[in-house]
């Protein structure tokens, strides 16, 4: 009803509705907070770096905990990923932390043998979560999500440039996980060399098309501090971690845990990664059965960037569009699979009917043969009796 119509109505026809009390849906944030605190939180972090570069020490300092560490040598025949899960508690907040360490990374002559196990591990975690989601009876509420939320990539403080293994590995992983580069043992080079080394690293990453994680700028409350911290990447870590004058550890801890811990494992990253990884994994299984053009597969199988890799609303819109395109492509493939399944079912039904007809015909021929055999035996028996007489 238009406002002008309401104005023309008699005053006695208007029946005001008075509220008996406070509605209360403004407590929804509090309800979500209480529910989240009861359920606890999950955070999975992957540490990639050479043996002895300081991965375990940084994790101990980052979470102020003495984790169970295993010494490893430089003579590992292949890279092994060791995942350890810990239940931590700070105040009344519980955190299930999984630290994945790369044992023997960079010790192999063949560079592919160093990065391929890492890629396979990340893909396996996505596959496990996908299988859980595809179950008819899901139990995601108590399912331990083992997908990697953030990757700390430890760079050796050479002061010159990135190693070829670093570039190849980050190029393979940048579409699968949020990469945060860290210069380990940065106190082995001077401040001026460290500043030049940071610029050199970022230049090489850009020129090689490697996209590292950028702290999100969508939230106005943290946009300013995140903008400043994005300009400090890669973070430099040294022995005296609390000294901010020559170490970025405090900044790394603040950005990764205090300010932006929710973003790498939050809803945006989850939905984007889920859409593209589900599409990639399902199409990998179904592509051999579905007669589609390979160009369509390649257009959809390239995963999009997780949340936080852009610096504005336009980039966020592009990520959502990419996720929507991946979802539409997945739906199209699903419809094609349904049609293929229907065709295969119809073919099997035809074969079953033909088999039933063959069985029926065989049964009739068998019955006729048995009758003929019985008649023959009866006739032969009569002949034998006649000869005996």
mmCIF file of C-alpha atoms in Angstrom:
data_model
loop_
_atom_site.group_PDB
_atom_site.id
_atom_site.type_symbol
_atom_site.label_atom_id
_atom_site.label_comp_id
_atom_site.label_asym_id
_atom_site.label_seq_id
_atom_site.Cartn_x
_atom_site.Cartn_y
_atom_site.Cartn_z
ATOM 1 C CA UNK A 1 0.000 0.000 0.000
ATOM 2 C CA UNK A 2 1.380 3.399 -0.950
ATOM 3 C CA UNK A 3 2.089 6.019 1.694
ATOM 4 C CA UNK A 4 -0.468 8.384 0.127
ATOM 5 C CA UNK A 5 -3.170 5.715 0.582
ATOM 6 C CA UNK A 6 -2.246 5.360 4.227
ATOM 7 C CA UNK A 7 -2.516 9.121 4.669
ATOM 8 C CA UNK A 8 -6.098 9.126 3.262
ATOM 9 C CA UNK A 9 -7.277 6.320 5.580
ATOM 10 C CA UNK A 10 -9.326 7.342 8.625
ATOM 11 C CA UNK A 11 -7.319 7.688 11.764
ATOM 12 C CA UNK A 12 -9.393 5.066 13.561
ATOM 13 C CA UNK A 13 -8.641 2.453 10.829
ATOM 14 C CA UNK A 14 -4.940 2.463 11.624
ATOM 15 C CA UNK A 15 -4.145 -0.195 14.205
ATOM 16 C CA UNK A 16 -0.736 0.364 15.753
ATOM 17 C CA UNK A 17 1.199 -2.655 16.904
ATOM 18 C CA UNK A 18 2.972 -2.216 20.189
ATOM 19 C CA UNK A 19 5.898 -4.440 21.106
ATOM 20 C CA UNK A 20 5.659 -6.136 24.469
ATOM 21 C CA UNK A 21 9.429 -6.094 24.940
ATOM 22 C CA UNK A 22 12.873 -6.292 23.404
ATOM 23 C CA UNK A 23 13.088 -8.606 20.366
ATOM 24 C CA UNK A 24 16.629 -9.730 21.004
ATOM 25 C CA UNK A 25 18.189 -10.687 17.667
ATOM 26 C CA UNK A 26 20.970 -8.196 18.373
ATOM 27 C CA UNK A 27 22.437 -10.950 20.547
ATOM 28 C CA UNK A 28 23.241 -13.057 17.463
ATOM 29 C CA UNK A 29 26.942 -12.086 17.510
ATOM 30 C CA UNK A 30 27.154 -13.136 21.139
ATOM 31 C CA UNK A 31 25.462 -16.427 20.309
ATOM 32 C CA UNK A 32 27.938 -17.088 17.500
ATOM 33 C CA UNK A 33 30.854 -16.243 19.763
ATOM 34 C CA UNK A 34 29.595 -18.601 22.475
ATOM 35 C CA UNK A 35 29.021 -21.362 19.950
ATOM 36 C CA UNK A 36 32.488 -20.907 18.455
ATOM 37 C CA UNK A 37 34.122 -20.931 21.878
ATOM 38 C CA UNK A 38 32.315 -24.144 22.782
ATOM 39 C CA UNK A 39 33.319 -25.831 19.513
ATOM 40 C CA UNK A 40 36.882 -24.534 19.574
ATOM 41 C CA UNK A 41 38.961 -23.422 16.638
ATOM 42 C CA UNK A 42 41.206 -25.164 14.146
ATOM 43 C CA UNK A 43 44.328 -23.833 12.466
ATOM 44 C CA UNK A 44 46.721 -25.780 10.247
ATOM 45 C CA UNK A 45 50.091 -24.328 9.324
ATOM 46 C CA UNK A 46 52.660 -25.747 6.897
ATOM 47 C CA UNK A 47 56.354 -24.959 7.366
ATOM 48 C CA UNK A 48 58.537 -25.376 4.280
ATOM 49 C CA UNK A 49 62.282 -24.909 4.444
ATOM 50 C CA UNK A 50 65.634 -26.566 4.431
ATOM 51 C CA UNK A 51 66.817 -28.736 7.291
ATOM 52 C CA UNK A 52 68.166 -26.680 10.192
ATOM 53 C CA UNK A 53 66.807 -23.357 8.989
ATOM 54 C CA UNK A 54 64.780 -22.816 12.185
ATOM 55 C CA UNK A 55 61.241 -23.997 11.423
ATOM 56 C CA UNK A 56 60.647 -25.808 14.713
ATOM 57 C CA UNK A 57 62.213 -23.033 16.767
ATOM 58 C CA UNK A 58 59.979 -20.421 15.155
ATOM 59 C CA UNK A 59 56.861 -22.514 15.834
ATOM 60 C CA UNK A 60 57.826 -22.888 19.502
ATOM 61 C CA UNK A 61 58.306 -19.146 19.824
ATOM 62 C CA UNK A 62 55.254 -18.221 17.750
ATOM 63 C CA UNK A 63 52.835 -20.103 19.999
ATOM 64 C CA UNK A 64 54.928 -19.886 23.195
ATOM 65 C CA UNK A 65 54.910 -23.671 23.497
ATOM 66 C CA UNK A 66 57.543 -26.394 23.464
ATOM 67 C CA UNK A 67 56.326 -28.624 20.664
ATOM 68 C CA UNK A 68 57.614 -32.147 20.189
ATOM 69 C CA UNK A 69 60.511 -31.773 17.768
ATOM 70 C CA UNK A 70 62.478 -34.476 15.976
ATOM 71 C CA UNK A 71 66.021 -33.947 14.793
ATOM 72 C CA UNK A 72 66.594 -34.742 11.136
ATOM 73 C CA UNK A 73 69.758 -35.036 9.081
ATOM 74 C CA UNK A 74 70.653 -33.657 5.668
ATOM 75 C CA UNK A 75 70.751 -37.145 4.163
ATOM 76 C CA UNK A 76 67.063 -37.926 3.797
ATOM 77 C CA UNK A 77 66.461 -39.872 0.569
ATOM 78 C CA UNK A 78 63.128 -38.156 0.019
ATOM 79 C CA UNK A 79 60.944 -35.441 1.492
ATOM 80 C CA UNK A 80 58.575 -36.531 4.256
ATOM 81 C CA UNK A 81 55.802 -34.433 5.706
ATOM 82 C CA UNK A 82 55.295 -34.847 9.419
ATOM 83 C CA UNK A 83 51.987 -33.513 10.769
ATOM 84 C CA UNK A 84 51.595 -33.067 14.528
ATOM 85 C CA UNK A 85 48.361 -31.884 16.147
ATOM 86 C CA UNK A 86 48.219 -30.111 19.484
ATOM 87 C CA UNK A 87 45.312 -28.939 21.623
ATOM 88 C CA UNK A 88 46.181 -25.496 22.965
ATOM 89 C CA UNK A 89 44.201 -23.238 25.271
ATOM 90 C CA UNK A 90 44.548 -19.540 26.014
ATOM 91 C CA UNK A 91 42.090 -18.129 28.541
ATOM 92 C CA UNK A 92 38.835 -19.920 27.651
ATOM 93 C CA UNK A 93 39.631 -20.303 23.928
ATOM 94 C CA UNK A 94 40.662 -23.738 22.680
ATOM 95 C CA UNK A 95 42.728 -24.117 19.518
ATOM 96 C CA UNK A 96 43.510 -27.344 17.709
ATOM 97 C CA UNK A 97 46.784 -26.541 15.999
ATOM 98 C CA UNK A 98 48.343 -28.767 13.372
ATOM 99 C CA UNK A 99 51.955 -28.069 12.423
ATOM 100 C CA UNK A 100 53.133 -29.779 9.236
ATOM 101 C CA UNK A 101 56.898 -29.885 8.827
ATOM 102 C CA UNK A 102 58.830 -30.817 5.683
ATOM 103 C CA UNK A 103 61.613 -33.218 6.619
ATOM 104 C CA UNK A 104 64.498 -33.383 4.165
ATOM 105 C CA UNK A 105 63.257 -30.558 1.945
ATOM 106 C CA UNK A 106 65.974 -29.406 -0.469
ATOM 107 C CA UNK A 107 68.350 -32.295 0.238
ATOM 108 C CA UNK A 108 67.628 -34.085 -3.041
ATOM 109 C CA UNK A 109 69.469 -33.523 -6.305
ATOM 110 C CA UNK A 110 66.234 -33.774 -8.276
ATOM 111 C CA UNK A 111 64.253 -30.655 -7.395
ATOM 112 C CA UNK A 112 60.937 -32.274 -8.335
ATOM 113 C CA UNK A 113 61.473 -34.876 -5.623
ATOM 114 C CA UNK A 114 61.558 -32.008 -3.121
ATOM 115 C CA UNK A 115 58.366 -30.125 -3.993
ATOM 116 C CA UNK A 116 56.172 -32.924 -5.367
ATOM 117 C CA UNK A 117 55.489 -34.590 -1.964
ATOM 118 C CA UNK A 118 54.364 -31.217 -0.621
ATOM 119 C CA UNK A 119 51.955 -30.717 -3.532
ATOM 120 C CA UNK A 120 50.633 -34.261 -3.130
ATOM 121 C CA UNK A 121 50.065 -33.742 0.607
ATOM 122 C CA UNK A 122 48.034 -30.564 0.090
ATOM 123 C CA UNK A 123 45.953 -32.180 -2.650
ATOM 124 C CA UNK A 124 45.357 -35.211 -0.443
ATOM 125 C CA UNK A 125 43.932 -33.035 2.346
ATOM 126 C CA UNK A 126 41.541 -31.360 -0.094
ATOM 127 C CA UNK A 127 40.530 -34.781 -1.409
ATOM 128 C CA UNK A 128 39.855 -36.084 2.118
ATOM 129 C CA UNK A 129 37.617 -33.119 2.934
ATOM 130 C CA UNK A 130 35.809 -33.490 -0.392
ATOM 131 C CA UNK A 131 35.101 -37.155 0.290
ATOM 132 C CA UNK A 132 33.664 -36.227 3.686
ATOM 133 C CA UNK A 133 31.402 -33.618 2.093
ATOM 134 C CA UNK A 134 30.211 -36.089 -0.558
ATOM 135 C CA UNK A 135 29.052 -38.615 2.025
ATOM 136 C CA UNK A 136 25.317 -39.084 2.372
ATOM 137 C CA UNK A 137 25.637 -38.939 6.145
ATOM 138 C CA UNK A 138 28.113 -36.166 6.870
ATOM 139 C CA UNK A 139 29.763 -35.457 10.195
ATOM 140 C CA UNK A 140 31.579 -32.216 9.438
ATOM 141 C CA UNK A 141 30.799 -30.834 12.892
ATOM 142 C CA UNK A 142 33.320 -33.203 14.476
ATOM 143 C CA UNK A 143 35.488 -33.815 11.406
ATOM 144 C CA UNK A 144 39.076 -32.660 11.773
ATOM 145 C CA UNK A 145 39.691 -30.355 8.832
ATOM 146 C CA UNK A 146 43.294 -31.071 7.840
ATOM 147 C CA UNK A 147 43.491 -28.649 4.917
ATOM 148 C CA UNK A 148 46.449 -26.275 5.150
ATOM 149 C CA UNK A 149 45.368 -22.738 6.055
ATOM 150 C CA UNK A 150 48.712 -20.961 5.882
ATOM 151 C CA UNK A 151 52.190 -21.830 4.658
ATOM 152 C CA UNK A 152 55.311 -20.266 6.139
ATOM 153 C CA UNK A 153 57.977 -20.557 3.455
ATOM 154 C CA UNK A 154 61.457 -20.200 4.967
ATOM 155 C CA UNK A 155 63.996 -18.539 2.680
ATOM 156 C CA UNK A 156 67.703 -19.018 3.212
ATOM 157 C CA UNK A 157 69.494 -15.705 3.996
ATOM 158 C CA UNK A 158 71.846 -15.789 1.011
ATOM 159 C CA UNK A 159 71.471 -12.060 0.385
ATOM 160 C CA UNK A 160 71.548 -12.571 -3.377
ATOM 161 C CA UNK A 161 68.428 -14.121 -4.871
ATOM 162 C CA UNK A 162 65.930 -16.918 -4.468
ATOM 163 C CA UNK A 163 67.001 -20.456 -5.229
ATOM 164 C CA UNK A 164 65.447 -22.204 -8.185
ATOM 165 C CA UNK A 165 63.822 -24.686 -5.786
ATOM 166 C CA UNK A 166 62.132 -21.808 -3.942
ATOM 167 C CA UNK A 167 60.668 -20.350 -7.125
ATOM 168 C CA UNK A 168 59.512 -23.718 -8.463
ATOM 169 C CA UNK A 169 57.936 -24.760 -5.163
ATOM 170 C CA UNK A 170 56.115 -21.478 -4.542
ATOM 171 C CA UNK A 171 54.905 -21.446 -8.144
ATOM 172 C CA UNK A 172 53.410 -24.911 -7.642
ATOM 173 C CA UNK A 173 51.791 -23.991 -4.327
ATOM 174 C CA UNK A 174 50.566 -20.409 -4.731
ATOM 175 C CA UNK A 175 47.199 -21.527 -6.101
ATOM 176 C CA UNK A 176 46.690 -24.145 -3.383
ATOM 177 C CA UNK A 177 47.679 -22.422 -0.138
ATOM 178 C CA UNK A 178 48.349 -18.997 1.400
ATOM 179 C CA UNK A 179 52.124 -18.522 1.178
ATOM 180 C CA UNK A 180 53.826 -16.196 3.679
ATOM 181 C CA UNK A 181 57.559 -15.884 2.914
ATOM 182 C CA UNK A 182 59.934 -15.664 5.863
ATOM 183 C CA UNK A 183 63.651 -14.896 5.728
ATOM 184 C CA UNK A 184 65.198 -17.163 8.354
ATOM 185 C CA UNK A 185 68.343 -16.304 10.339
ATOM 186 C CA UNK A 186 68.251 -12.776 8.967
ATOM 187 C CA UNK A 187 70.886 -11.644 11.471
ATOM 188 C CA UNK A 188 73.572 -13.323 9.343
ATOM 189 C CA UNK A 189 73.437 -10.378 6.908
ATOM 190 C CA UNK A 190 73.572 -6.646 7.540
ATOM 191 C CA UNK A 191 70.514 -4.387 7.657
ATOM 192 C CA UNK A 192 71.287 -2.797 4.294
ATOM 193 C CA UNK A 193 71.786 -6.206 2.676
ATOM 194 C CA UNK A 194 68.560 -7.436 4.271
ATOM 195 C CA UNK A 195 66.616 -4.474 2.861
ATOM 196 C CA UNK A 196 68.029 -5.105 -0.628
ATOM 197 C CA UNK A 197 67.365 -8.824 -0.253
ATOM 198 C CA UNK A 198 63.686 -8.179 0.535
ATOM 199 C CA UNK A 199 63.333 -5.989 -2.551
ATOM 200 C CA UNK A 200 65.122 -8.607 -4.665
ATOM 201 C CA UNK A 201 62.838 -11.384 -3.413
ATOM 202 C CA UNK A 202 59.630 -9.464 -4.126
ATOM 203 C CA UNK A 203 60.933 -8.498 -7.575
ATOM 204 C CA UNK A 204 61.700 -12.128 -8.426
ATOM 205 C CA UNK A 205 58.320 -13.296 -7.159
ATOM 206 C CA UNK A 206 56.503 -10.729 -9.284
ATOM 207 C CA UNK A 207 58.573 -11.403 -12.402
ATOM 208 C CA UNK A 208 57.993 -15.158 -12.083
ATOM 209 C CA UNK A 209 54.245 -14.799 -11.499
ATOM 210 C CA UNK A 210 54.315 -16.134 -7.924
ATOM 211 C CA UNK A 211 51.506 -14.703 -5.825
ATOM 212 C CA UNK A 212 52.073 -14.696 -2.097
ATOM 213 C CA UNK A 213 49.458 -14.091 0.566
ATOM 214 C CA UNK A 214 48.408 -10.492 1.114
ATOM 215 C CA UNK A 215 46.760 -9.575 4.390
ATOM 216 C CA UNK A 216 43.149 -8.541 3.611
ATOM 217 C CA UNK A 217 42.119 -4.919 3.271
ATOM 218 C CA UNK A 218 38.344 -5.409 3.167
ATOM 219 C CA UNK A 219 37.838 -4.829 6.896
ATOM 220 C CA UNK A 220 38.295 -1.153 7.701
ATOM 221 C CA UNK A 221 39.342 -1.910 11.290
ATOM 222 C CA UNK A 222 42.515 -3.712 10.163
ATOM 223 C CA UNK A 223 43.000 -2.264 6.680
ATOM 224 C CA UNK A 224 45.556 0.334 7.798
ATOM 225 C CA UNK A 225 47.789 -2.015 9.769
ATOM 226 C CA UNK A 226 47.499 -4.729 7.097
ATOM 227 C CA UNK A 227 48.528 -2.268 4.396
ATOM 228 C CA UNK A 228 51.642 -1.427 6.397
ATOM 229 C CA UNK A 229 52.475 -5.081 7.021
ATOM 230 C CA UNK A 230 51.990 -6.046 3.375
ATOM 231 C CA UNK A 231 54.771 -3.605 2.592
ATOM 232 C CA UNK A 232 57.113 -5.461 4.983
ATOM 233 C CA UNK A 233 56.868 -8.833 3.239
ATOM 234 C CA UNK A 234 58.824 -11.039 3.367
ATOM 235 C CA UNK A 235 59.209 -11.021 7.145
ATOM 236 C CA UNK A 236 62.738 -11.347 8.495
ATOM 237 C CA UNK A 237 63.254 -13.514 11.593
ATOM 238 C CA UNK A 238 66.387 -13.668 13.752
ATOM 239 C CA UNK A 239 67.433 -15.138 17.072
ATOM 240 C CA UNK A 240 66.361 -12.198 19.246
ATOM 241 C CA UNK A 241 62.787 -12.442 18.099
ATOM 242 C CA UNK A 242 61.329 -9.830 20.453
ATOM 243 C CA UNK A 243 63.620 -7.040 19.234
ATOM 244 C CA UNK A 244 61.544 -5.218 16.608
ATOM 245 C CA UNK A 245 64.431 -2.980 15.572
ATOM 246 C CA UNK A 246 66.007 -5.787 13.565
ATOM 247 C CA UNK A 247 63.431 -8.593 13.579
ATOM 248 C CA UNK A 248 59.924 -8.898 12.125
ATOM 249 C CA UNK A 249 58.845 -11.751 14.383
ATOM 250 C CA UNK A 250 56.528 -9.606 16.506
ATOM 251 C CA UNK A 251 54.887 -8.278 13.330
ATOM 252 C CA UNK A 252 54.531 -11.807 11.942
ATOM 253 C CA UNK A 253 52.965 -13.047 15.184
ATOM 254 C CA UNK A 254 50.579 -10.082 15.311
ATOM 255 C CA UNK A 255 49.502 -10.402 11.684
ATOM 256 C CA UNK A 256 49.188 -14.192 11.584
ATOM 257 C CA UNK A 257 47.649 -14.861 14.993
ATOM 258 C CA UNK A 258 46.331 -11.694 16.633
ATOM 259 C CA UNK A 259 44.814 -9.862 13.643
ATOM 260 C CA UNK A 260 44.326 -12.138 10.637
ATOM 261 C CA UNK A 261 44.267 -15.725 11.905
ATOM 262 C CA UNK A 262 40.609 -16.063 10.947
ATOM 263 C CA UNK A 263 41.131 -14.981 7.333
ATOM 264 C CA UNK A 264 43.328 -17.836 5.971
ATOM 265 C CA UNK A 265 40.952 -20.430 7.423
ATOM 266 C CA UNK A 266 37.783 -18.336 7.284
ATOM 267 C CA UNK A 267 34.607 -18.536 5.247
ATOM 268 C CA UNK A 268 35.848 -16.699 2.146
ATOM 269 C CA UNK A 269 38.970 -18.797 1.767
ATOM 270 C CA UNK A 270 37.001 -21.952 2.603
ATOM 271 C CA UNK A 271 34.284 -21.327 0.020
ATOM 272 C CA UNK A 272 36.699 -20.282 -2.723
ATOM 273 C CA UNK A 273 39.109 -23.146 -2.198
ATOM 274 C CA UNK A 274 36.253 -25.615 -1.805
ATOM 275 C CA UNK A 275 34.659 -24.571 -5.083
ATOM 276 C CA UNK A 276 37.801 -24.773 -7.165
ATOM 277 C CA UNK A 277 39.307 -27.843 -5.509
ATOM 278 C CA UNK A 278 36.027 -29.748 -5.645
ATOM 279 C CA UNK A 279 35.740 -28.883 -9.322
ATOM 280 C CA UNK A 280 39.332 -29.895 -10.014
ATOM 281 C CA UNK A 281 39.107 -33.171 -8.089
ATOM 282 C CA UNK A 282 35.730 -34.220 -9.458
ATOM 283 C CA UNK A 283 36.640 -33.351 -13.025
ATOM 284 C CA UNK A 284 39.893 -35.260 -12.654
ATOM 285 C CA UNK A 285 37.832 -38.379 -11.862
ATOM 286 C CA UNK A 286 35.061 -37.825 -14.390
ATOM 287 C CA UNK A 287 36.923 -36.340 -17.320
ATOM 288 C CA UNK A 288 37.809 -39.748 -18.754
ATOM 289 C CA UNK A 289 34.098 -40.643 -18.810
ATOM 290 C CA UNK A 290 32.645 -37.375 -20.048
ATOM 291 C CA UNK A 291 33.132 -36.456 -23.748
ATOM 292 C CA UNK A 292 34.003 -32.770 -23.325
ATOM 293 C CA UNK A 293 36.551 -30.481 -24.881
ATOM 294 C CA UNK A 294 39.902 -30.342 -23.112
ATOM 295 C CA UNK A 295 39.796 -26.555 -23.304
ATOM 296 C CA UNK A 296 36.821 -26.472 -20.955
ATOM 297 C CA UNK A 297 38.705 -28.598 -18.444
ATOM 298 C CA UNK A 298 41.815 -26.437 -18.514
ATOM 299 C CA UNK A 299 39.732 -23.306 -18.117
ATOM 300 C CA UNK A 300 38.126 -24.621 -14.950
ATOM 301 C CA UNK A 301 40.894 -26.705 -13.408
ATOM 302 C CA UNK A 302 43.135 -23.734 -12.643
ATOM 303 C CA UNK A 303 42.326 -22.909 -8.999
ATOM 304 C CA UNK A 304 41.613 -19.340 -8.052
ATOM 305 C CA UNK A 305 43.444 -17.401 -5.396
ATOM 306 C CA UNK A 306 42.401 -17.760 -1.775
ATOM 307 C CA UNK A 307 40.912 -14.858 0.100
ATOM 308 C CA UNK A 308 43.276 -12.074 1.007
ATOM 309 C CA UNK A 309 45.415 -12.071 -2.150
ATOM 310 C CA UNK A 310 43.982 -8.853 -3.521
ATOM 311 C CA UNK A 311 44.050 -5.288 -2.347
ATOM 312 C CA UNK A 312 40.546 -4.046 -3.094
ATOM 313 C CA UNK A 313 36.897 -4.715 -3.740
ATOM 314 C CA UNK A 314 37.466 -5.266 -7.460
ATOM 315 C CA UNK A 315 39.834 -8.142 -6.787
ATOM 316 C CA UNK A 316 37.379 -9.609 -4.280
ATOM 317 C CA UNK A 317 34.665 -9.406 -6.926
ATOM 318 C CA UNK A 318 36.934 -11.189 -9.397
ATOM 319 C CA UNK A 319 37.547 -13.967 -6.892
ATOM 320 C CA UNK A 320 33.817 -14.393 -6.381
ATOM 321 C CA UNK A 321 33.238 -14.422 -10.135
ATOM 322 C CA UNK A 322 35.955 -17.052 -10.556
ATOM 323 C CA UNK A 323 34.386 -19.156 -7.824
ATOM 324 C CA UNK A 324 30.946 -18.772 -9.444
ATOM 325 C CA UNK A 325 32.384 -19.786 -12.828
ATOM 326 C CA UNK A 326 33.992 -22.830 -11.256
ATOM 327 C CA UNK A 327 30.710 -23.741 -9.563
ATOM 328 C CA UNK A 328 28.773 -23.377 -12.826
ATOM 329 C CA UNK A 329 31.348 -25.482 -14.634
ATOM 330 C CA UNK A 330 31.092 -28.119 -11.918
ATOM 331 C CA UNK A 331 27.302 -28.108 -12.182
ATOM 332 C CA UNK A 332 27.566 -28.482 -15.959
ATOM 333 C CA UNK A 333 29.918 -31.436 -15.552
ATOM 334 C CA UNK A 334 27.558 -32.941 -12.998
ATOM 335 C CA UNK A 335 24.634 -32.671 -15.420
ATOM 336 C CA UNK A 336 26.752 -34.307 -18.120
ATOM 337 C CA UNK A 337 27.606 -37.096 -15.723
ATOM 338 C CA UNK A 338 23.933 -37.609 -14.936
ATOM 339 C CA UNK A 339 23.149 -37.889 -18.655
ATOM 340 C CA UNK A 340 26.052 -40.291 -19.106
ATOM 341 C CA UNK A 341 24.796 -42.358 -16.185
ATOM 342 C CA UNK A 342 21.285 -42.432 -17.682
ATOM 343 C CA UNK A 343 22.653 -43.572 -21.047
ATOM 344 C CA UNK A 344 24.771 -46.266 -19.419
ATOM 345 C CA UNK A 345 21.768 -47.404 -17.373
ATOM 346 C CA UNK A 346 19.615 -47.651 -20.503
ATOM 347 C CA UNK A 347 22.335 -49.647 -22.263
ATOM 348 C CA UNK A 348 22.605 -52.027 -19.315
ATOM 349 C CA UNK A 349 18.821 -52.445 -19.266
ATOM 350 C CA UNK A 350 18.880 -53.407 -22.956
ATOM 351 C CA UNK A 351 21.665 -55.891 -22.337
ATOM 352 C CA UNK A 352 19.769 -57.328 -19.366
ATOM 353 C CA UNK A 353 16.632 -57.801 -21.456
ATOM 354 C CA UNK A 354 18.646 -59.465 -24.228
ATOM 355 C CA UNK A 355 20.277 -61.715 -21.654
ATOM 356 C CA UNK A 356 16.882 -62.641 -20.205
ATOM 357 C CA UNK A 357 15.653 -63.489 -23.705
ATOM 358 C CA UNK A 358 18.753 -65.603 -24.347
ATOM 359 C CA UNK A 359 18.287 -67.397 -21.034
ATOM 360 C CA UNK A 360 14.643 -68.061 -21.793
ATOM 361 C CA UNK A 361 15.495 -69.376 -25.272
ATOM 362 C CA UNK A 362 18.294 -71.504 -23.833
ATOM 363 C CA UNK A 363 15.913 -72.922 -21.230
ATOM 364 C CA UNK A 364 13.400 -73.870 -23.893
ATOM 365 C CA UNK A 365 16.078 -75.511 -26.052
ATOM 366 C CA UNK A 366 17.403 -77.357 -23.037
ATOM 367 C CA UNK A 367 13.929 -78.612 -22.105
ATOM 368 C CA UNK A 368 13.336 -79.747 -25.705
ATOM 369 C CA UNK A 369 16.710 -81.529 -25.747
ATOM 370 C CA UNK A 370 15.967 -83.250 -22.455
ATOM 371 C CA UNK A 371 12.527 -84.334 -23.739
ATOM 372 C CA UNK A 372 14.050 -85.621 -26.951
ATOM 373 C CA UNK A 373 16.696 -87.498 -24.987
ATOM 374 C CA UNK A 374 14.043 -89.044 -22.731
ATOM 375 C CA UNK A 375 11.966 -90.085 -25.729
ATOM 376 C CA UNK A 376 15.060 -91.615 -27.329
ATOM 377 C CA UNK A 377 15.877 -93.570 -24.172
ATOM 378 C CA UNK A 378 12.273 -94.798 -23.960
ATOM 379 C CA UNK A 379 12.309 -95.928 -27.602
ATOM 380 C CA UNK A 380 15.630 -97.743 -27.169
ATOM 381 C CA UNK A 381 14.298 -99.497 -24.064
ATOM 382 C CA UNK A 382 11.271 -100.781 -25.979
ATOM 383 C CA UNK A 383 13.514 -102.100 -28.765
ATOM 384 C CA UNK A 384 15.664 -103.986 -26.248
ATOM 385 C CA UNK A 385 12.594 -105.609 -24.716
ATOM 386 C CA UNK A 386 11.282 -106.644 -28.134
ATOM 387 C CA UNK A 387 14.621 -108.271 -29.015
ATOM 388 C CA UNK A 388 14.691 -110.219 -25.771
ATOM 389 C CA UNK A 389 11.233 -111.612 -26.455
#
